[in-house]
Structure formats: structure tokens, C-alpha cells
Short mmCIF file of C-alpha atoms and ligand atoms in Angstrom, two decimals:
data_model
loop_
_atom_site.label_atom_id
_atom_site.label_comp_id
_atom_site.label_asym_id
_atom_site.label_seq_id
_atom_site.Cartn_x
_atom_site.Cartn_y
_atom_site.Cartn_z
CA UNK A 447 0.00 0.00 0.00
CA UNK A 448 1.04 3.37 -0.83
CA UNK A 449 2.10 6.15 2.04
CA UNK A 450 -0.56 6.08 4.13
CA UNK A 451 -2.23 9.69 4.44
CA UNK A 452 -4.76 10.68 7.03
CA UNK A 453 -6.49 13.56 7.91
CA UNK A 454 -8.20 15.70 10.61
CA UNK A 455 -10.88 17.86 9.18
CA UNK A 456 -12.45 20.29 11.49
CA UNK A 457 -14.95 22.69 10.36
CA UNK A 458 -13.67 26.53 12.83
CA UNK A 459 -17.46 26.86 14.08
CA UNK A 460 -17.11 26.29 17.38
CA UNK A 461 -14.58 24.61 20.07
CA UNK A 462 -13.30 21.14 19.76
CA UNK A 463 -15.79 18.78 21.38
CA UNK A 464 -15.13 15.48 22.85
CA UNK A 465 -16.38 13.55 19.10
CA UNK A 466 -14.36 15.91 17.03
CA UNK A 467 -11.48 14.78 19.35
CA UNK A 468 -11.53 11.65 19.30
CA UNK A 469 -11.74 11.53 15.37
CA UNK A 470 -8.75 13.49 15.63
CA UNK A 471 -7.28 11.22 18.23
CA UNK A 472 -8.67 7.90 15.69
CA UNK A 473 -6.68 9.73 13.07
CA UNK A 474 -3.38 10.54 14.35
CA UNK A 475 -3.19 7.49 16.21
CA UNK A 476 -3.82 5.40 12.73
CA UNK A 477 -0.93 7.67 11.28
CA UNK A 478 1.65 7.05 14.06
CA UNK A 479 1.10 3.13 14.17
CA UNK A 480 1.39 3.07 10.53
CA UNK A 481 4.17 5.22 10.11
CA UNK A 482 2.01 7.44 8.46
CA UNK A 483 0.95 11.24 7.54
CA UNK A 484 -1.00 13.10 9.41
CA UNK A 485 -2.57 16.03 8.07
CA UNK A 486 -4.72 19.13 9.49
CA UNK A 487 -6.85 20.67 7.14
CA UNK A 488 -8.73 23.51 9.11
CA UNK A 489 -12.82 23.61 6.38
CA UNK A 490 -13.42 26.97 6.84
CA UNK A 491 -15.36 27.68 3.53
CA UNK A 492 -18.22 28.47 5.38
CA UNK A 493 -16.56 32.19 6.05
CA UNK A 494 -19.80 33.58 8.44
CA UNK A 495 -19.70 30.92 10.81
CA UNK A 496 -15.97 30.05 10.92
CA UNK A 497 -13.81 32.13 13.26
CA UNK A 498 -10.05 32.80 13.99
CA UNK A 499 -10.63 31.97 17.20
CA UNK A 500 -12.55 28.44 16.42
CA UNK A 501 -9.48 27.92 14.35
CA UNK A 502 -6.89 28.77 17.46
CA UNK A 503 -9.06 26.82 20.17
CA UNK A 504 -9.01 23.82 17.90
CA UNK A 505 -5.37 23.84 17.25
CA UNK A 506 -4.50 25.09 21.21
CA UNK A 507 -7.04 21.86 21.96
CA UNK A 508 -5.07 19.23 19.89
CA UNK A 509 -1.68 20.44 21.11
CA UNK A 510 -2.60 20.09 25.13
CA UNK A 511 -3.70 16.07 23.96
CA UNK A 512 -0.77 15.68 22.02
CA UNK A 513 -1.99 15.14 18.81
CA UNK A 514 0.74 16.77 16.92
CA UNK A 515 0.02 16.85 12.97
CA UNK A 516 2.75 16.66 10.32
CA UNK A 517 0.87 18.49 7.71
CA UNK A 518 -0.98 21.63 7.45
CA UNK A 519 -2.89 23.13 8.69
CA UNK A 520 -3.92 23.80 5.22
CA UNK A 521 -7.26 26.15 5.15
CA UNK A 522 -9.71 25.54 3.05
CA UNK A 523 -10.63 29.35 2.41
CA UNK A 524 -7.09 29.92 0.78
CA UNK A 525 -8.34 27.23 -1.89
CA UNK A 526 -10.73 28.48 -3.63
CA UNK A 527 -9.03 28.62 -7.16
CA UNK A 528 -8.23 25.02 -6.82
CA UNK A 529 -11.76 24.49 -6.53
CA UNK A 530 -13.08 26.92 -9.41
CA UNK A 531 -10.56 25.13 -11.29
CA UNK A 532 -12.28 21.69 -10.58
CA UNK A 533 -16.33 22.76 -10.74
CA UNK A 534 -14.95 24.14 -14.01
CA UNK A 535 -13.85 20.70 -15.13
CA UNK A 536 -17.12 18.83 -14.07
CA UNK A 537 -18.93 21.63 -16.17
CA UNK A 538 -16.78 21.28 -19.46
CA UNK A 539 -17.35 17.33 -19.03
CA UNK A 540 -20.58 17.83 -18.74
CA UNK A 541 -20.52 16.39 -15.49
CA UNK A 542 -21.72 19.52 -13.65
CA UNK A 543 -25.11 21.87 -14.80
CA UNK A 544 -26.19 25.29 -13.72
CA UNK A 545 -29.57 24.58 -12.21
CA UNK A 546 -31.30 28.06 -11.82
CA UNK A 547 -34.81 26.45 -9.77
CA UNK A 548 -35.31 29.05 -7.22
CA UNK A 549 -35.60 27.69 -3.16
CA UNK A 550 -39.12 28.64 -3.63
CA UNK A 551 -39.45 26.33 -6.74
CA UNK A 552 -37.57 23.44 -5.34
CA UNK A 553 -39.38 23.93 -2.04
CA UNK A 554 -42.41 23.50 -3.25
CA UNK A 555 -41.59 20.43 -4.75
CA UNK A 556 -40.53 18.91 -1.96
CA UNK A 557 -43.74 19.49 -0.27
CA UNK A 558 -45.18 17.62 -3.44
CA UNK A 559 -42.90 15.03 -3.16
CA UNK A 560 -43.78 14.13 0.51
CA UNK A 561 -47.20 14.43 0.05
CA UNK A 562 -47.08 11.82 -2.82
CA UNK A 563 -45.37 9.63 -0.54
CA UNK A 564 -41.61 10.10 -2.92
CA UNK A 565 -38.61 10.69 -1.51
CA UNK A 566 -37.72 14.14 -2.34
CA UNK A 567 -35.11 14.70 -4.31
CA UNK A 568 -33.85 16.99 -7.25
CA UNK A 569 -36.27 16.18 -10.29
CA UNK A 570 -33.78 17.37 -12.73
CA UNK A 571 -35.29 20.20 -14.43
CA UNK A 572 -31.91 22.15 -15.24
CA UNK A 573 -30.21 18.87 -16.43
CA UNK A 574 -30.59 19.48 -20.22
CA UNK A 575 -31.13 23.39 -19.47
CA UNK A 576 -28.96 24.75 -22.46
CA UNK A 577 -29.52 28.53 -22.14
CA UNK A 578 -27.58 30.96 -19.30
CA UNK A 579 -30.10 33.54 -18.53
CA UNK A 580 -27.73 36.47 -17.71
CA UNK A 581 -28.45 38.02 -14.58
CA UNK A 582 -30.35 34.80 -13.08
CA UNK A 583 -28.71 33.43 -9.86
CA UNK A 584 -28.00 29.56 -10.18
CA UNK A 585 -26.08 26.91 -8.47
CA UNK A 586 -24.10 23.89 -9.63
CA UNK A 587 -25.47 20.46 -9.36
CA UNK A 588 -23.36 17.45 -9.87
CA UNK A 589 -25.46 15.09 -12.19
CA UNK A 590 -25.36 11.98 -10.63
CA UNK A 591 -26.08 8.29 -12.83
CA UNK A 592 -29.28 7.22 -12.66
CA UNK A 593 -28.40 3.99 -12.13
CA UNK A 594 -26.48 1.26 -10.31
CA UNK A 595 -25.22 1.11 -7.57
CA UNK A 596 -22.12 2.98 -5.44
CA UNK A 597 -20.49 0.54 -2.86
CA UNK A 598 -17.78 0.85 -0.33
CA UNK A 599 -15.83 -1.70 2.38
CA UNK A 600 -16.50 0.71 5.30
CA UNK A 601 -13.15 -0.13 7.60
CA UNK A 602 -15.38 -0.20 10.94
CA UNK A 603 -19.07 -0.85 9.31
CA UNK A 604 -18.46 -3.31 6.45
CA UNK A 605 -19.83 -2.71 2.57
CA UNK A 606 -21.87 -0.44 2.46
CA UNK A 607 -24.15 0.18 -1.11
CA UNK A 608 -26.17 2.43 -2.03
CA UNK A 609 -29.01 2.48 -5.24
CA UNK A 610 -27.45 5.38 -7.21
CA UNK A 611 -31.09 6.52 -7.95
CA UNK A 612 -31.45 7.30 -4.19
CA UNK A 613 -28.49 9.82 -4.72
CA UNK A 614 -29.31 13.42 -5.26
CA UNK A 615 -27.52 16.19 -7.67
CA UNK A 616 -25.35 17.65 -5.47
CA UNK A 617 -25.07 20.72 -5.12
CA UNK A 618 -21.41 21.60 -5.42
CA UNK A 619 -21.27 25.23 -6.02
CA UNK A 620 -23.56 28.31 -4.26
CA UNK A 621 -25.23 31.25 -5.54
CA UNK A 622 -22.41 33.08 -4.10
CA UNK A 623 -19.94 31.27 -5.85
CA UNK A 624 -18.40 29.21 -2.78
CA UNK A 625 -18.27 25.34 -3.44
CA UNK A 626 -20.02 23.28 -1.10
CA UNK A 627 -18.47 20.60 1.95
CA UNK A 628 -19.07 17.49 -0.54
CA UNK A 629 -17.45 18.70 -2.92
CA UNK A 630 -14.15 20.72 -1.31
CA UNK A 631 -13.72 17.15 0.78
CA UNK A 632 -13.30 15.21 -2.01
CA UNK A 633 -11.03 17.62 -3.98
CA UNK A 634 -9.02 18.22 -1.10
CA UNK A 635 -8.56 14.41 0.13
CA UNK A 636 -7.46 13.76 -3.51
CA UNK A 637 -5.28 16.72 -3.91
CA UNK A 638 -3.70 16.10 -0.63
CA UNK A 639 -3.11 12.57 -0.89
CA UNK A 640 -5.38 10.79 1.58
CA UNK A 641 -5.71 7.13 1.68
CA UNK A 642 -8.00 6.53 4.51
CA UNK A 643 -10.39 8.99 5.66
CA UNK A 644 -11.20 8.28 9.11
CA UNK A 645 -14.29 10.48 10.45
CA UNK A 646 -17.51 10.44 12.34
CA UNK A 647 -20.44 8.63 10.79
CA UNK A 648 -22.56 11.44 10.56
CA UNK A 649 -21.07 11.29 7.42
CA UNK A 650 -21.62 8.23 6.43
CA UNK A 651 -24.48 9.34 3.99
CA UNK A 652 -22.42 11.77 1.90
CA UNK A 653 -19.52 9.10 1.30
CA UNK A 654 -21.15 7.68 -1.66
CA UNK A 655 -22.00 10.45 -2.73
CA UNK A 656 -18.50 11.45 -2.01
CA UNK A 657 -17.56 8.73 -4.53
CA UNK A 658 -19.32 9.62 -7.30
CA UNK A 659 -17.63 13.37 -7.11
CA UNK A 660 -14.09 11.43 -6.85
CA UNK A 661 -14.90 9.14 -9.66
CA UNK A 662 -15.81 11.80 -11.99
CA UNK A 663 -12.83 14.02 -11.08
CA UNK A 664 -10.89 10.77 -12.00
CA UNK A 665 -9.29 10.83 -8.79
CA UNK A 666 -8.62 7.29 -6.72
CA UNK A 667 -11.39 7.10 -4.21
CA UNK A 668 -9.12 6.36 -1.21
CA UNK A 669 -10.51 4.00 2.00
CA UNK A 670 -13.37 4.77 4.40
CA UNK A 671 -14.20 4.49 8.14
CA UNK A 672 -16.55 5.39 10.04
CA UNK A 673 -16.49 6.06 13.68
CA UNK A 674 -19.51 5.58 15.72
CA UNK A 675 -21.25 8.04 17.51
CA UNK A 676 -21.02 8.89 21.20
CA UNK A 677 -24.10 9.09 23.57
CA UNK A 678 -24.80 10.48 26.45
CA UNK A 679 -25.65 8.41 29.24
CA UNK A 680 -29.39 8.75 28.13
CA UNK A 681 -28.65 7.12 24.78
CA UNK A 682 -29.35 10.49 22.96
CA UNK A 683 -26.79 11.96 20.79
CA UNK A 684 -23.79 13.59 23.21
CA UNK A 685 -24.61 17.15 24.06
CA UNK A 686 -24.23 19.89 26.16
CA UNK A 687 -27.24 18.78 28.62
CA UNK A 688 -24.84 15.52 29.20
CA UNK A 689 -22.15 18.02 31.13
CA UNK A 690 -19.02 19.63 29.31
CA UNK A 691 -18.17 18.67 25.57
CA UNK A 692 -15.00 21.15 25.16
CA UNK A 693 -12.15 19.51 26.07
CA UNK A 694 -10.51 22.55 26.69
CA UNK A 695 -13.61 22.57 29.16
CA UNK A 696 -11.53 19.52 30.82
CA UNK A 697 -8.43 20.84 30.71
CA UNK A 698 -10.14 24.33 32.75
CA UNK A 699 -11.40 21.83 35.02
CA UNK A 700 -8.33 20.21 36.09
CA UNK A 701 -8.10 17.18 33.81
CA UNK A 702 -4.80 16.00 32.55
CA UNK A 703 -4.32 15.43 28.73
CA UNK A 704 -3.40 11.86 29.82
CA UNK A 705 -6.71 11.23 31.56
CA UNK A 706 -8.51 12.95 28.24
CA UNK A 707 -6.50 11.06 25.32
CA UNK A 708 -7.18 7.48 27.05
CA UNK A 709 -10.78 8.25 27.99
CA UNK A 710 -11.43 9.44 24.63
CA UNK A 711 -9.56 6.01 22.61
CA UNK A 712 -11.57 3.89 24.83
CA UNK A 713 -14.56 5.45 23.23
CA UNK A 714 -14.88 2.99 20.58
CA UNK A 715 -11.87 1.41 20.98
CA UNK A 716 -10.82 -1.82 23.31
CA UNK A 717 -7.88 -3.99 23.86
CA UNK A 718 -8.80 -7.15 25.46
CA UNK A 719 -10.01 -5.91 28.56
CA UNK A 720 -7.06 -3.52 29.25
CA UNK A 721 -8.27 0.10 30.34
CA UNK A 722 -4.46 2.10 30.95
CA UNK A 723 -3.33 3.46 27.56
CA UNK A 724 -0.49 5.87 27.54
CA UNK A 725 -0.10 7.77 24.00
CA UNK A 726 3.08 5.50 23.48
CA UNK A 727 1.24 2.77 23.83
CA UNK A 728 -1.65 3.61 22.26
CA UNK A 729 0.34 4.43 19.10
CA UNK A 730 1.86 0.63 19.76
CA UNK A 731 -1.79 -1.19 19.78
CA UNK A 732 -4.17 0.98 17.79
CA UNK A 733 -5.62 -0.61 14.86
CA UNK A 734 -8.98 0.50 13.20
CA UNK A 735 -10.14 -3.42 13.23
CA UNK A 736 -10.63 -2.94 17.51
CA UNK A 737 -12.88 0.05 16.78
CA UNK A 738 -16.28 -1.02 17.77
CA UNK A 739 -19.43 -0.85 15.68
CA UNK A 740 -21.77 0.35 18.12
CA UNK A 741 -22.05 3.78 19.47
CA UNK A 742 -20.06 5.01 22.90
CA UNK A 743 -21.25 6.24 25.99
CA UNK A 744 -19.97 9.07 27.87
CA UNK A 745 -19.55 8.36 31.48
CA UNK A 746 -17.99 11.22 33.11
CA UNK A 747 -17.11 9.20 36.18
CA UNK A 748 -14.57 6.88 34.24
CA UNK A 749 -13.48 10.11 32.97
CA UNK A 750 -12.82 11.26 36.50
CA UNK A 751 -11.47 7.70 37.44
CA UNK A 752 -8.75 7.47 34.50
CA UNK A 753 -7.95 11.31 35.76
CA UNK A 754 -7.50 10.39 39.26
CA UNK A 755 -5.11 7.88 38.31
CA UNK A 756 -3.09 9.96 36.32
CA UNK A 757 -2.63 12.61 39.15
CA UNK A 758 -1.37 9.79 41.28
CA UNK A 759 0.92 8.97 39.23
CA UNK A 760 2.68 12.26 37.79
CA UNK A 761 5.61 14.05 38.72
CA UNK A 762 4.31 16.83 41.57
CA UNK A 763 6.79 18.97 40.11
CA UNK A 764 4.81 18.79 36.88
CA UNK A 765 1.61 19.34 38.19
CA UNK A 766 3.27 22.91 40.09
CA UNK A 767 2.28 25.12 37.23
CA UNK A 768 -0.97 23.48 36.19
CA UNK A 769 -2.02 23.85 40.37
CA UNK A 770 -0.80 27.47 40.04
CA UNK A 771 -3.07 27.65 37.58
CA UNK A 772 -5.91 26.77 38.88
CA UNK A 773 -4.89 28.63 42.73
CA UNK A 774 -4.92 31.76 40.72
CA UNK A 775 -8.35 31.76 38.83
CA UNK A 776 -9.34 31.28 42.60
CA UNK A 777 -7.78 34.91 43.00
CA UNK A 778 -4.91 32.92 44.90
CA UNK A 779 -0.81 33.59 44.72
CA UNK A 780 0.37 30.49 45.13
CA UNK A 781 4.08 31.48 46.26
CA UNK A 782 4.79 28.40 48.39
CA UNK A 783 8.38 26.93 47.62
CA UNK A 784 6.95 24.09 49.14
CA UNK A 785 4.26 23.31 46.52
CA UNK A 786 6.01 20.24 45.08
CA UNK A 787 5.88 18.43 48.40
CA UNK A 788 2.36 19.91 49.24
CA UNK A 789 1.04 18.28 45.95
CA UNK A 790 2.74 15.21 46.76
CA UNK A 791 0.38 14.89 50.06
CA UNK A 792 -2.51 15.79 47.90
CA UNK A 793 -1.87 13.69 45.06
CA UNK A 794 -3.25 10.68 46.40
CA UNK A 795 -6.72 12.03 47.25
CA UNK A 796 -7.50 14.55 44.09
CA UNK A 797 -9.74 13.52 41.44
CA UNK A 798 -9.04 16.88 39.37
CA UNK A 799 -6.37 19.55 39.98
CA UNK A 800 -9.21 21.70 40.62
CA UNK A 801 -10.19 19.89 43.24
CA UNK A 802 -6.36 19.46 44.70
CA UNK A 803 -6.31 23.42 44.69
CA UNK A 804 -9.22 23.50 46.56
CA UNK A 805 -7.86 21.47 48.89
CA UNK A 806 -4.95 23.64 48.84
CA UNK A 807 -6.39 26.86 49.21
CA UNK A 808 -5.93 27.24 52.97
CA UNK A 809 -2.04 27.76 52.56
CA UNK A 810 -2.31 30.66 50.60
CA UNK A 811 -5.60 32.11 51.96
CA UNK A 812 -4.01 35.79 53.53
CA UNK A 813 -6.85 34.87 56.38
CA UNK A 814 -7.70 31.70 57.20
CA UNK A 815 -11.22 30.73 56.96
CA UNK A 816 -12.35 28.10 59.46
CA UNK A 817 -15.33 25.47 58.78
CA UNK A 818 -17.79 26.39 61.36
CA UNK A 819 -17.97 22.65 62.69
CA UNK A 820 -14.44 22.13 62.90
CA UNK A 821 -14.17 25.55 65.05
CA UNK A 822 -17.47 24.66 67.04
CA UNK A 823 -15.53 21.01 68.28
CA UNK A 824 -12.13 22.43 68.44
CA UNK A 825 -11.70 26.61 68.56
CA UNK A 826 -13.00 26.01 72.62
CA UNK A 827 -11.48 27.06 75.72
CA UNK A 828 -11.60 24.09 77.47
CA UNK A 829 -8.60 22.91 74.73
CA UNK A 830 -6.90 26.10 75.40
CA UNK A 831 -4.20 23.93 77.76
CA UNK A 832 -3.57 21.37 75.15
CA UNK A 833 -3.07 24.58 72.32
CA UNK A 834 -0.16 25.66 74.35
CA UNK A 835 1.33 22.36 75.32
CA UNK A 836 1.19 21.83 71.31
CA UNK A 837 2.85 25.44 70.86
CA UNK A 838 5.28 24.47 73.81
CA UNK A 839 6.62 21.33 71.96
CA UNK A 840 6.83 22.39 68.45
CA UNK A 841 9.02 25.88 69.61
CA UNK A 842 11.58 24.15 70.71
CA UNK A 843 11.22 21.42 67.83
CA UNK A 844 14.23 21.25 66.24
CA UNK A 845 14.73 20.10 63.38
CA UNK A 846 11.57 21.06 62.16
CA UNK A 847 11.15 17.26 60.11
CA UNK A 848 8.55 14.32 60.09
CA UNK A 849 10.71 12.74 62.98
CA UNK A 850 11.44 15.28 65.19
CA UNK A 851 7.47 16.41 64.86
CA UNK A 852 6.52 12.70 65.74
CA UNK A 853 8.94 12.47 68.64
CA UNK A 854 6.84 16.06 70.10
CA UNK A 855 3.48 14.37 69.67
CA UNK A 856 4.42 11.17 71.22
CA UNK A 857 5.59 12.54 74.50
CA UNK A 858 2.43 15.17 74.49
CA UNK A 859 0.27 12.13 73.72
CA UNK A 860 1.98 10.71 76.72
CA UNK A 861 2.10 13.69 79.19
CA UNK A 862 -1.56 14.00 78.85
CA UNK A 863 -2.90 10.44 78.11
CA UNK A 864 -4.61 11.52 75.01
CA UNK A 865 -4.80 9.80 71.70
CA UNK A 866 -2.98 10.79 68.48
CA UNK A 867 -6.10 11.90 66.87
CA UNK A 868 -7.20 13.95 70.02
CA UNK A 869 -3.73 15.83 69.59
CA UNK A 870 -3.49 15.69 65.55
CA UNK A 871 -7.08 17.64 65.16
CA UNK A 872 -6.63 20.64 66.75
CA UNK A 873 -3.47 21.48 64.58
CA UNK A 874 -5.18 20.00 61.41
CA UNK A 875 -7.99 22.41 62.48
CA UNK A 876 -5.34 25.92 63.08
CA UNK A 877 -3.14 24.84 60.21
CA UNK A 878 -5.53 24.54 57.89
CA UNK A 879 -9.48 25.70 58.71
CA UNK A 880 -10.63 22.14 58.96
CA UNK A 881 -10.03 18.72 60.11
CA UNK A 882 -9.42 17.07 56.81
CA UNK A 883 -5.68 16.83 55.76
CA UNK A 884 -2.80 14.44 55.29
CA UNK A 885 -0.82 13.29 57.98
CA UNK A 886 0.25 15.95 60.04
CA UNK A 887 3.94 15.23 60.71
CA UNK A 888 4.07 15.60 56.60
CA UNK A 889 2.23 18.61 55.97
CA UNK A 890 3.90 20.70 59.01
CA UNK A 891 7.35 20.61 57.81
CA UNK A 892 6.28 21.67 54.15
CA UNK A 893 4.05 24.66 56.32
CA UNK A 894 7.16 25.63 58.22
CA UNK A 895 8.11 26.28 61.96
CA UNK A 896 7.08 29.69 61.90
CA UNK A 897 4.38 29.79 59.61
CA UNK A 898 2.92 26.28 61.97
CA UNK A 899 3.65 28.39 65.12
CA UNK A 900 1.86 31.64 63.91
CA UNK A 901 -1.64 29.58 62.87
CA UNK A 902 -1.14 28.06 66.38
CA UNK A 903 -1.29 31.32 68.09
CA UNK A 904 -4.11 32.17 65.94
CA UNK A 905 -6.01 29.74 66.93
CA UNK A 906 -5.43 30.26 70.50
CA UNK A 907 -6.72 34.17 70.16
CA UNK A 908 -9.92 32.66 68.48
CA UNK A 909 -10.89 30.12 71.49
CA UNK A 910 -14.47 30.69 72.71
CA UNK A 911 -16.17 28.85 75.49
CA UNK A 912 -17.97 26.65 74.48
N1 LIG B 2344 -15.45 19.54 8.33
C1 LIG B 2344 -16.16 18.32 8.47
C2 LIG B 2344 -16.69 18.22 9.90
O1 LIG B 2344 -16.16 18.89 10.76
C3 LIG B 2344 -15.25 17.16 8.17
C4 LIG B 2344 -15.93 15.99 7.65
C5 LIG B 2344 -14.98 14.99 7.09
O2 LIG B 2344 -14.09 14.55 7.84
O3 LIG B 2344 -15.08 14.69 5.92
O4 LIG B 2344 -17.62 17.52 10.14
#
């Protein structure tokens, strides 16, 4: 087989959602394992609903997952000659007509159509029009056989065939002038090389029509599959009601590109029962024979489980600017020289870095804010001895590690007969607002003698009886 050639096709209307990226993922992923191309072609012929800034998210989206494209992006919109050039040839062939049936005309005879019980479909009435009214607006229409059939081995769904008289005249040029999506994909995929078009199969209707434009251009109509849809949990097609469909969304949220890339190949995709993919892997095992027939289902908590894993498992020092990140949107400087090890202890427990901030937020809070429960059971006067035995022990702490920590607690805890936990809670409550936290003889060294002692003595001003 020749170079294979894949590409990504994205239409600049809106973000990239969670279907468009696994396509891309699909795509890239079939490129790598075949030592392959992988192009980006950005289809932004539709110039009033694509946007520069559909066009940055997209590529800003496919970088953060890692999807890195050899080719392009090539946009459509700087094309246009190409395809002039091409409509042009269809017409001299006689493979193309001007069809000059107003929307009001062709409207109606749709209505007619339905209410006969036909499918409705072009009836043809410009096919042998021979005459070019002058100022008349008019669109091109591919003319289509009348006959036979168009097949195609879909790579995922099997042949596929269609009766060719179910198959409109496409329209391939607009009143305006701009060529159409069916038309621009087909003279693009050829022009460009592609072997295998991998995309969602909300296309799957326009591929044979798809090959009747390549066969006419003479072009090699290259290989097809289709990717099944994703639901939502509901069955219904994935959509905004089923929670966030930008991954950039994700990413806001605290999601690693990890977490997103093997959520999204596991979408469709399966490996004996495995569920941990890294990229490298991924680009090891992929093949488009493992991609299921049937549609996937979003489930945000496997989402949320995959990330969870992935936080366990990175570098804190990697996660430092991504948990700055997210500190600061909560208004937060997150100065702490200490935020490596502080991640570290919060690593374990964080489903989303968004969450770990949030867990983090009382280190960098200018005034600590205390949950009222936690302050109701422990900011009493009646604990006021045991808040300045604790203060006692950890001045004179030195040095101010894990060990030396433990050693204080364990002779408080026997001084006054109390249990760890009676002892660990009240600092868990000054440190940090609340009496949630890891262990305490981590987090104080990564808080600091000082910064332990001053919440201490806070505390202590804030007693109340009870
Ligand atoms: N621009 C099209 C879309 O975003 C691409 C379809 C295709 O891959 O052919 O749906």
C-alpha cells in the first residue's frame, strides 16, 4: 500500500468537542502506528460561521492532547481557485449543470414530493437546461447516474451500497460562488493525498455520494471508516445537557491530557479488557479493526477515574504550574516553595487539579477561613491547655522534620494520656481551617516552623467557650 495519508478535518465553528477529538485522536493514532501522515486541514469555507478563534481553540485543543500533525494546517478558504478550477472541469465534461430552480421552486416540490409519498429529491429540471439567462442566480449540481449502484468496504461498518437513484444532484457550487463541503472534501482528500479517511459517521451518507464526485474528477477514491457516535448516558446523541463537551472545558477543570487522550480512545476502541493506555502505547496497539461498531457512551465518572489515576501517578513537580493555575483563577498567589511536596500529600486524594487546589487553598488564603464545625468542636477554651502544650513542643522542635514532629506528639500524647487523633485535630484544624488533611507530621514541615507556630497562636486568640 502506498504512504498512508490521514487527515483531521475540522470545520472553525465552534470549540473542539469530545467527538471531534476523538476523530482526531482515531486519526493521528492510525498515522503514528502506521508510520504514516498526518494532516490538518482547518474547512473553513463556510466564512460567516468560521472564526479565527474556532481555528486557534481547535489547534491550542489538539496540542494540550498531544496530537501533533505533520501536515498543514492547510485552510480551506485559501483554496478556492483550486476548486473553481475543478467545478470548471465537471462543467466542461458535462458532469456539472447550472440549475437556476429558485428555493421557492424546489421547495415546493418537496412538499409535493412528501405528500405523494416520494422521496424528495432533485427532479432534474436544469439537467438538459442549455440557455444561461444572464443576470439569473444559479447553483451547480453534480449530475449523478441514474443507475447502479455505489459501494464501499466501510473499515469499521463493512460494505456499504447504495441504489445510485437514491443519490441526489449535489449541489457543489452556491449562488455566491463558494463550493459546497461534498465537494471541497473530495477535492481536497485527492489533492492532498489521503488514503484513509477516518471520520464520524454522521457522514456516512455523503460518502457515496463522495464517490461519485471522486470518480468523476478521476481521482482514486481512497478507503473509508466510520467512527460511531457517542451518547450520552441517556442514549441520545452527546450534548451539552450531558455536562461539558469542550475539552478545553476539561483541561479548565483540572483534567490532565493523559486522563482525556485514554478516555477518549476507549470510546470505541478496546484492547482485550485492558483500560491504561499511555499515547506511546496507544500508538503501539491501535488498529482501526478494535474500533467497535456500536455507538459510545460518555460516562464522566470513568473520565474522572482514569484522571485520578493519572494525578497519582505524575511528577508533583509537573503538576506545580498546572495547580498554580488553577490557585490563581481562585484569585490565589500560590508562592509556596513548598508546593512540590504539598502536591505530593494531595496527590493521592485529588480527582481533578481543581479539586487538589481547593484542597490547597488554605495555605495561601491571607486569612484563614475556618469550617464552622471544625471551630465549634475544636476553637473552645476548654482545649486552650492542650493549644499551648502543642505550641510548647513544636518551639523548641528542632529540626523542624517528620521525625522530630513525631517524637513532640508522642511525648504530648503521653504527658496528657490523650490519643494521636485527640492531639493531631486541633493542629489540622489551626493549620488549615478544617479537620481534613494528610498526615500531620508531613504537611507541618512543608508549612514551616514559623508559619505552623503563627496559625497556632491564631487559633489560641480565636478560642471561645464553648
Ligand atoms: N469539516 C467536516 C466536519 O467537521 C469534516 C468531515 C470529514 O471529515 O469529511 O464535520
Amino acid at each position: 500500500m502506498a504512504d498512508i495519508r490521514v487527515r483531521f478535518a475540522p470545520s472553525p465553528t465552534g470549540f473542539l468537542h469530545i467527538g471531534g477529538a476523538r476523530t482526531a485522536l482515531f486519526n493521528f493514532l492510525f498515522a503514528r502506528s502506521q508510520e504514516g501522515t498526518f494532516v490538518l486541514r482547518i474547512e473553513d469555507t463556510d466564512t460567516v460561521r468560521s472564526t479565527q478563534e474556532s481555528v486557534d481553540e481547535i489547534l491550542k485543543a489538539m496540542e494540550w492532547l498531544g496530537l501533533n500533525w505533520d501536515e498543514g494546517p492547510y485552510y480551506q478558504s485559501e483554496r478556492f481557485n483550486l476548486y473553481k478550477e475543478k467545478v470548471q472541469q465537471l462543467l466542461d465534461e458535462g458532469k456539472a449543470y447550472r440549475c437556476y430552480c429558485t428555493s421557492e421552486e424546489l421547495d415546493k416540490k418537496r412538499e409535493q414530493a412528501m405528500a405523494e409519498g416520494r422521496k424528495p429529491k432533485y427532479d432534474g429540471t436544469c439537467r438538459e437546461r442549455m440557455d444561461h439567462p444572464g443576470n439569473t442566480p444559479f447553483v451547480i449540481r453534480f449530475r449523478a447516474p441514474d443507475n447502479g449502484t455505489t459501494s464501499f468496504n466501510d473499515l469499521i461498518k463493512g460494505t456499504i451500497s447504495v441504489n445510485n437513484e437514491e443519490l441526489d444532484d449535489v449541489i457543489i457550487q452556491r449562488t455566491d460562488g463558494t463550493p459546497t463541503y461534498n465537494f471541497v472534501v473530495v477535492v481536497d482528500d485527492a489533492d492532498m493525498g489521503i488514503t484513509h479517511v477516518i471520520r464520524g459517521d454522521d457522514h456516512i451518507n455523503n460518502t457515496p455520494r463522495q464517490i461519485l464526485l471522486y470518480e468523476a474528477l478521476g481521482y482514486q477514491v481512497p478507503c473509508f471508516a466510520h467512527v460511531p457516535m457517542i451518547l450520552g448516558s441517556d442514549k441520545t446523541r452527546l450534548s451539552k445537557r450531558h455536562g461539558a463537551t469542550s475539552v478545553m472545558a476539561y483541561r479548565d477543570m483540572g483534567y490532565l491530557p493523559e486522563a482525556m487522550v485514554n478516555y477518549l480512545v476507549r470510546l470505541g476502541w478496546s484492547f482485550g479488557d485492558e483500560e491504561i493506555f499511555s499515547l506511546a502505547d496507544l500508538i503501539e496497539k491501535f488498529s482501526l479493526s478494535n474500533v467497535g461498531k456500536s455507538a459510545g457512551v460518555f460516562n464522566p465518572e470513568k473520565l474522572l477515574w482514569l484522571n485520578s489515576h493519572y494525578i497519582k501517578r505524575s511528577d508533583p513537580n509537573a503538576l506545580v504550574p498546572l495547580v498554580i493555575e488553577q490557585l490563581e483563577k481562585k484569585g490565589l498567589q500560590a508562592d509556596n516553595p513548598n508546593l512540590p511536596g504539598l502536591i505530593g500529600l494531595y496527590q493521592e486524594r485529588a480527582k481533578t487539579l481543581e479539586e487538589m487546589a481547593d484542597s490547597l487553598t488554605w495555605v495561601f488564603k491571607s486569612e484563614l477561613e475556618f469550617d464552622e464545625k471544625a471551630a465549634a468542636k475544636f476553637l473552645i477554651e476548654s482545649l486552650r491547655p492542650l493549644f499551648e502544650q502543642i505550641i510548647t513542643h513544636l518551639e523548641t522542635c528542632e529540626p523542624f522534620s517528620h521525625d522530630e514532629i513525631e517524637k513532640r506528639v508522642n511525648s504530648l500524647m503521653e504527658e496528657t494520656g490523650l490519643k494521636m487523633g485527640k492531639i493531631a485535630q486541633p493542629i489540622r484544624v489551626a493549620l488549615t481551617g478544617g479537620t481534613v488533611s494528610p498526615s500531620v507530621f508531613e504537611l507541618l514541615p512543608l508549612i514551616g516552623k514559623d508559619e505552623t507556630l503563627r496559625r497556632l497562636k491564631n487559633a489560641l486568640s480565636l478560642l471561645e467557650p464553648e
